[in-house]
PDB file of C-alpha atoms and ligand atoms in Angstrom:
ATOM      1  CA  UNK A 793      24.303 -14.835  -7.587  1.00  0.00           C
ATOM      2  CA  UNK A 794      22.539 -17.719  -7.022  1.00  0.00           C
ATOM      3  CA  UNK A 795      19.806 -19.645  -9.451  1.00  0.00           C
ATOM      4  CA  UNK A 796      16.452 -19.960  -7.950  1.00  0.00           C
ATOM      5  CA  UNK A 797      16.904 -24.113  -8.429  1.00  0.00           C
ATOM      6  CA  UNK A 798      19.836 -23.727  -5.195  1.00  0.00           C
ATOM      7  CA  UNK A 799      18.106 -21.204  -3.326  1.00  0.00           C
ATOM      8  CA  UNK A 800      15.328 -23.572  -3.652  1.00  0.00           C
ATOM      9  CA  UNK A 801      16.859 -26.571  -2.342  1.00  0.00           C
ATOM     10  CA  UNK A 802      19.028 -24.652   0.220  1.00  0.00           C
ATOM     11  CA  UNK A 803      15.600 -23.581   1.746  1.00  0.00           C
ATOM     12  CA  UNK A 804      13.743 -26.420   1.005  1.00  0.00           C
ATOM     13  CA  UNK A 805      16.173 -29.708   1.865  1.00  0.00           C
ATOM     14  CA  UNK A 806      15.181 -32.832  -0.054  1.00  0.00           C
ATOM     15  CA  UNK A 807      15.723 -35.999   2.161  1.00  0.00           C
ATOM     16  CA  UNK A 808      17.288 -34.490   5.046  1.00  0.00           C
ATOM     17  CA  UNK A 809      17.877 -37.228   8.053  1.00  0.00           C
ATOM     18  CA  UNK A 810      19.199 -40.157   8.973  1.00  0.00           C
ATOM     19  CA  UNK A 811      18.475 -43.971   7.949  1.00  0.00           C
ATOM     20  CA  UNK A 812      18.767 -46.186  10.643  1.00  0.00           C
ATOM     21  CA  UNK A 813      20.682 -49.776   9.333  1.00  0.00           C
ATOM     22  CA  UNK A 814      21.319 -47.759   6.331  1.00  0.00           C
ATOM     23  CA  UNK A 815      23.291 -49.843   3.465  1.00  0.00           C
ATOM     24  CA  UNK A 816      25.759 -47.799   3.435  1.00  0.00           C
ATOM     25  CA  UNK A 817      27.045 -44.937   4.377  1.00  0.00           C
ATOM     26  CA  UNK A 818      29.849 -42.386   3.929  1.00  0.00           C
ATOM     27  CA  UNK A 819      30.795 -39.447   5.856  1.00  0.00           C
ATOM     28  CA  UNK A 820      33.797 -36.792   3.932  1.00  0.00           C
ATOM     29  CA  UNK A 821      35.198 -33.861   4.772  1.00  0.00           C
ATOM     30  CA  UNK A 822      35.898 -30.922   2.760  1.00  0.00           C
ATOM     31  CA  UNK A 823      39.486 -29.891   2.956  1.00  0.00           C
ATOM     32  CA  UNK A 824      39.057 -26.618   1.329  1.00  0.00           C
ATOM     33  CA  UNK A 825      36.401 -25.064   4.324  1.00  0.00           C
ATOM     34  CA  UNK A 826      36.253 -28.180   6.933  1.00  0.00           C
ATOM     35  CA  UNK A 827      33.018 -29.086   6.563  1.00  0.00           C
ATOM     36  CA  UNK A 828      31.261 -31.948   6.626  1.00  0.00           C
ATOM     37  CA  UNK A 829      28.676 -33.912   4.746  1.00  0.00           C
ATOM     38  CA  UNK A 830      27.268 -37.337   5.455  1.00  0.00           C
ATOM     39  CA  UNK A 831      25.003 -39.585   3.320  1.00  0.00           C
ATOM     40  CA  UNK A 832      22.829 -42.599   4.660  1.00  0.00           C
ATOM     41  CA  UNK A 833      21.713 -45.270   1.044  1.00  0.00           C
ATOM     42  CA  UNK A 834      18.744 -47.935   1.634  1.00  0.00           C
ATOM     43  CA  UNK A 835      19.590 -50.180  -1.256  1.00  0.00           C
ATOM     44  CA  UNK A 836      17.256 -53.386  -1.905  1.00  0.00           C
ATOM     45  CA  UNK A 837      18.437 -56.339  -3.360  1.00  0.00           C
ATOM     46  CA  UNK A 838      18.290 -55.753  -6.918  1.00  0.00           C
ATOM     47  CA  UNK A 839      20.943 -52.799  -6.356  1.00  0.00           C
ATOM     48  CA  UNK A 840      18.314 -50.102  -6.516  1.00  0.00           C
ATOM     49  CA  UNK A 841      18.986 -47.141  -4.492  1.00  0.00           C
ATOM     50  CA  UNK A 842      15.441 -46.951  -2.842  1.00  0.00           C
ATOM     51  CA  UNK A 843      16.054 -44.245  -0.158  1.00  0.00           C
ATOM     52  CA  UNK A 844      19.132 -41.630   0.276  1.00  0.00           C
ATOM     53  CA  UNK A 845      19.213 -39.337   3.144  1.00  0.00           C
ATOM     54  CA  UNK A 846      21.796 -36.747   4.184  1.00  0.00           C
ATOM     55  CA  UNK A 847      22.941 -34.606   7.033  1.00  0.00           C
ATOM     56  CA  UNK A 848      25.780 -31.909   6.336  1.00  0.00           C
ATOM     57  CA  UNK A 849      27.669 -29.309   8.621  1.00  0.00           C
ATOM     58  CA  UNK A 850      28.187 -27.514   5.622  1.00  0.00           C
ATOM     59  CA  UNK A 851      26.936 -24.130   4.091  1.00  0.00           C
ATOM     60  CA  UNK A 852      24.499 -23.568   1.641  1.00  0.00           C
ATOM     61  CA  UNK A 853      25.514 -24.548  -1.217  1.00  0.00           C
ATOM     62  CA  UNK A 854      26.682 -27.253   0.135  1.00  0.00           C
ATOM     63  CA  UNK A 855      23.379 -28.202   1.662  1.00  0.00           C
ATOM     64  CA  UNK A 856      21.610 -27.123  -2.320  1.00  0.00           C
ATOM     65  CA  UNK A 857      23.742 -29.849  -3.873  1.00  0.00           C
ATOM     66  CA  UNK A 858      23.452 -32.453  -1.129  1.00  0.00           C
ATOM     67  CA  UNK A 859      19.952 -32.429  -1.667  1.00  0.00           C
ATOM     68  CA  UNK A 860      19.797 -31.999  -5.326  1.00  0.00           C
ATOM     69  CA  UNK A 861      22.147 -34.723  -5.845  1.00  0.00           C
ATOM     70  CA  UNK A 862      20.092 -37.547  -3.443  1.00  0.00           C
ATOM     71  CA  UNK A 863      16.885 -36.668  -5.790  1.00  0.00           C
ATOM     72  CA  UNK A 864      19.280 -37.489  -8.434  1.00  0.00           C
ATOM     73  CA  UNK A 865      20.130 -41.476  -7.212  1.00  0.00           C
ATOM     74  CA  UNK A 866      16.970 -42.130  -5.473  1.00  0.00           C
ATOM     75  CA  UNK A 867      15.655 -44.812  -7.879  1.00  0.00           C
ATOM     76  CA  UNK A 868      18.574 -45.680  -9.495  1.00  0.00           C
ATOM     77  CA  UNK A 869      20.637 -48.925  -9.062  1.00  0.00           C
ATOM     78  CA  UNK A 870      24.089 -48.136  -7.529  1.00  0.00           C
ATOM     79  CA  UNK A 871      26.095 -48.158 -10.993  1.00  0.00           C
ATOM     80  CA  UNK A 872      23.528 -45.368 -12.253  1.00  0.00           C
ATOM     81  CA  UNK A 873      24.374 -43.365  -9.048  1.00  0.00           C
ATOM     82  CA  UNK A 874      28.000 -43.507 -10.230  1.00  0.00           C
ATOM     83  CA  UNK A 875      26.959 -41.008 -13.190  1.00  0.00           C
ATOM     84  CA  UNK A 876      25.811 -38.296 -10.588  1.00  0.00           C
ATOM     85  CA  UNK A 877      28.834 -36.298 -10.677  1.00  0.00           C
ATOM     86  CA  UNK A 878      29.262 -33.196  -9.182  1.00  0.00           C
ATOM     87  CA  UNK A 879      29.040 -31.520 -12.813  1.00  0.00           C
ATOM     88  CA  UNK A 880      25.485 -33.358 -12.805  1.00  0.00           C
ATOM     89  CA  UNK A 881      24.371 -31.743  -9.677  1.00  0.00           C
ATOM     90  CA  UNK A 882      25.385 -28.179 -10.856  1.00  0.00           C
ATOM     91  CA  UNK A 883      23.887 -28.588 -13.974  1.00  0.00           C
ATOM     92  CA  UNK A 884      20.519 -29.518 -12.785  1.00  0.00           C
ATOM     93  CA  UNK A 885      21.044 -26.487 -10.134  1.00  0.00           C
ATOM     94  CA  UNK A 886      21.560 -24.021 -13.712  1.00  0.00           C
ATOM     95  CA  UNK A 887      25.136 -23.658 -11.879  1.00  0.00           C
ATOM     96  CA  UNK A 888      26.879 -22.376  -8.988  1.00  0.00           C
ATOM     97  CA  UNK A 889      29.360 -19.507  -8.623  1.00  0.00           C
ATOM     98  CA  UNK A 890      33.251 -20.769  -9.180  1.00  0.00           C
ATOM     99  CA  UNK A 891      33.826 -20.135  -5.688  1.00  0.00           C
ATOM    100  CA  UNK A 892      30.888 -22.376  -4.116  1.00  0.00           C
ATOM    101  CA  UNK A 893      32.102 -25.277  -7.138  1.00  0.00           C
ATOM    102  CA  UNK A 894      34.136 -27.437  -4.138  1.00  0.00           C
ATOM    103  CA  UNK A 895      31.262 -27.006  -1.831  1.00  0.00           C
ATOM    104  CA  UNK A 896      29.374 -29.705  -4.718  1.00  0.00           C
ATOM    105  CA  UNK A 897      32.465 -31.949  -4.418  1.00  0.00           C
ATOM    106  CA  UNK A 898      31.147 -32.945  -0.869  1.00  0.00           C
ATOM    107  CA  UNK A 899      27.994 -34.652  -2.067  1.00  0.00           C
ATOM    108  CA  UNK A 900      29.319 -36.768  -4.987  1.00  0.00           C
ATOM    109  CA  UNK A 901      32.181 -37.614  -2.094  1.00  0.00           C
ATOM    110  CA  UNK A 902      29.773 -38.406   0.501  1.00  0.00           C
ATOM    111  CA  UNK A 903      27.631 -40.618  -2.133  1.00  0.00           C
ATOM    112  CA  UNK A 904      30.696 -42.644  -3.155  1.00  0.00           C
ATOM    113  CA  UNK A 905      32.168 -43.153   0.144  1.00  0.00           C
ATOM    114  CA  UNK A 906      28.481 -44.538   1.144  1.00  0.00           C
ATOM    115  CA  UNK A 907      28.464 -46.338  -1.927  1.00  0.00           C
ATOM    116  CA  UNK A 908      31.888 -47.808  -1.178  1.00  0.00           C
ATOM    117  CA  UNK A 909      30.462 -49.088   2.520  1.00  0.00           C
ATOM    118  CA  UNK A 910      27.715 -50.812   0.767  1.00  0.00           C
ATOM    119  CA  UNK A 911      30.280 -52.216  -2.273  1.00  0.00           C
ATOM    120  CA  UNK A 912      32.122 -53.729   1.246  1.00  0.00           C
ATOM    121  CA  UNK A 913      29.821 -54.813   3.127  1.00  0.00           C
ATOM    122  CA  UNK A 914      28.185 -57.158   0.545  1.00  0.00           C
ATOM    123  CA  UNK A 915      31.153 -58.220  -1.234  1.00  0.00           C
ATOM    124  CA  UNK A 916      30.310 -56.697  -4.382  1.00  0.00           C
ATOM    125  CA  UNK A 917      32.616 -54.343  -7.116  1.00  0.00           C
ATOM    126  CA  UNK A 918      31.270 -51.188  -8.641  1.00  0.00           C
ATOM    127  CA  UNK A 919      32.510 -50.375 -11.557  1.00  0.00           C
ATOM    128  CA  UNK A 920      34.403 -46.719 -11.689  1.00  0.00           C
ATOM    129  CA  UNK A 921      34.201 -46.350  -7.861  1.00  0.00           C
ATOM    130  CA  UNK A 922      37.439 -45.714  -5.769  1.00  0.00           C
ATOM    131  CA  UNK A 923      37.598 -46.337  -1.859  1.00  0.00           C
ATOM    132  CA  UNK A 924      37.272 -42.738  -0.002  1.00  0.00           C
ATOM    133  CA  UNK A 925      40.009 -40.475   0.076  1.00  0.00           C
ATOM    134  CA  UNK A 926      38.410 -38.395   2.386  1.00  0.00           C
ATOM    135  CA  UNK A 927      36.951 -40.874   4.912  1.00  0.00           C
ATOM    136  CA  UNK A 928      36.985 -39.121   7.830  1.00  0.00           C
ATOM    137  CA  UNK A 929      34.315 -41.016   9.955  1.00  0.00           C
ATOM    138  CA  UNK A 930      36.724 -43.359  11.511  1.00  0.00           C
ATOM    139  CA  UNK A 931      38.976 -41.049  12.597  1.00  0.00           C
ATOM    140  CA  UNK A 932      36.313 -38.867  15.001  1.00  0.00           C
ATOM    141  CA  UNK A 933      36.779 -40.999  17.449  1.00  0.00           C
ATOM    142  CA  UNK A 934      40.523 -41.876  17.573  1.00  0.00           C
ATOM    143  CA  UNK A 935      41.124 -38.000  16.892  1.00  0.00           C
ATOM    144  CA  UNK A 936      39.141 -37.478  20.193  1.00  0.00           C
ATOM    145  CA  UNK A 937      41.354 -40.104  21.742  1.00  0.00           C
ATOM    146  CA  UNK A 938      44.351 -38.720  20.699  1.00  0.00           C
ATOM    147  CA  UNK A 939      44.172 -35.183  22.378  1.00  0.00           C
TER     148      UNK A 939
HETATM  149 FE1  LIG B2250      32.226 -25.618   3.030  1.00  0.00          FE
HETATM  150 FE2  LIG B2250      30.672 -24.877   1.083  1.00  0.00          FE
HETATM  151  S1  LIG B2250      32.015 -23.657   2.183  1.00  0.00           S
HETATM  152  S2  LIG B2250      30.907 -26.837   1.896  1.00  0.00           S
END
């Protein structure tokens, strides 16, 4: 059911961890299961993505695509990145079964919300790239509070 390319990376993470002082970095939930997927961008001054990390409380697939997709940016400047879409990630997985499709949504997510941090931070506008919708790293805190 699943191509050797996710089984792969679901055994074998790429760039699993944390960046400390990352650039940016975007944490999303997945509405559909609840999980969770965060993504940590290094990007130097010439807007090059030079190191992508991620840490998910996902399941596998989601943890397949997570790492597929941060080989996919690392190198490329932050428009680049933009063109990593979730179809991308599948495709260079040879696909995923329908049912596992939303489970990819929470890397490109994760990547844009990070991307969006950085855009913020430094004052700058990427082109294509829409604030978070699923943003959810603010709220852990006050959601704690609240109860
Ligand atoms: Fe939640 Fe796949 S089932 S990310």
């Amino acid at each position: 059911m699943y191509s050797e390319k996710v089984m792969d990376h679901f055994q074998n993470p790429r760039n699993v961890g944390e960046i400390e002082n990352a650039s940016g970095v975007g944490t999303v939930g997945n509405a559909k299961c609840g999980d969770i997927m965060r993504i940590y961008l290094d990007i130097d001054e010439n807007q090059i993505i030079r190191d992508v990390k991620f840490k998910t409380f996902g399941c596998g697939a989601a943890v397949a695509t997570s790492s597929m997709a941060t080989e996919l940016v690392k190198g490329k400047t932050v428009q680049e990145a933009m063109e990593v879409t979730n179809k991308a990630v599948m495709d260079a997985l040879d696909g995923l079964p329908p049912v596992k499709v939303h489970c990819s949504l929470l890397a490109e997510e994760a990547i844009h919300a990070a991307l969006w941090d950085y855009a913020e931070k430094n004052g700058i506008k990427i082109e294509g790239l829409k604030p978070p919708k699923a943003d959810i790293h603010d709220g852990e805190e006050d959601a704690a509070e609240e109860y």
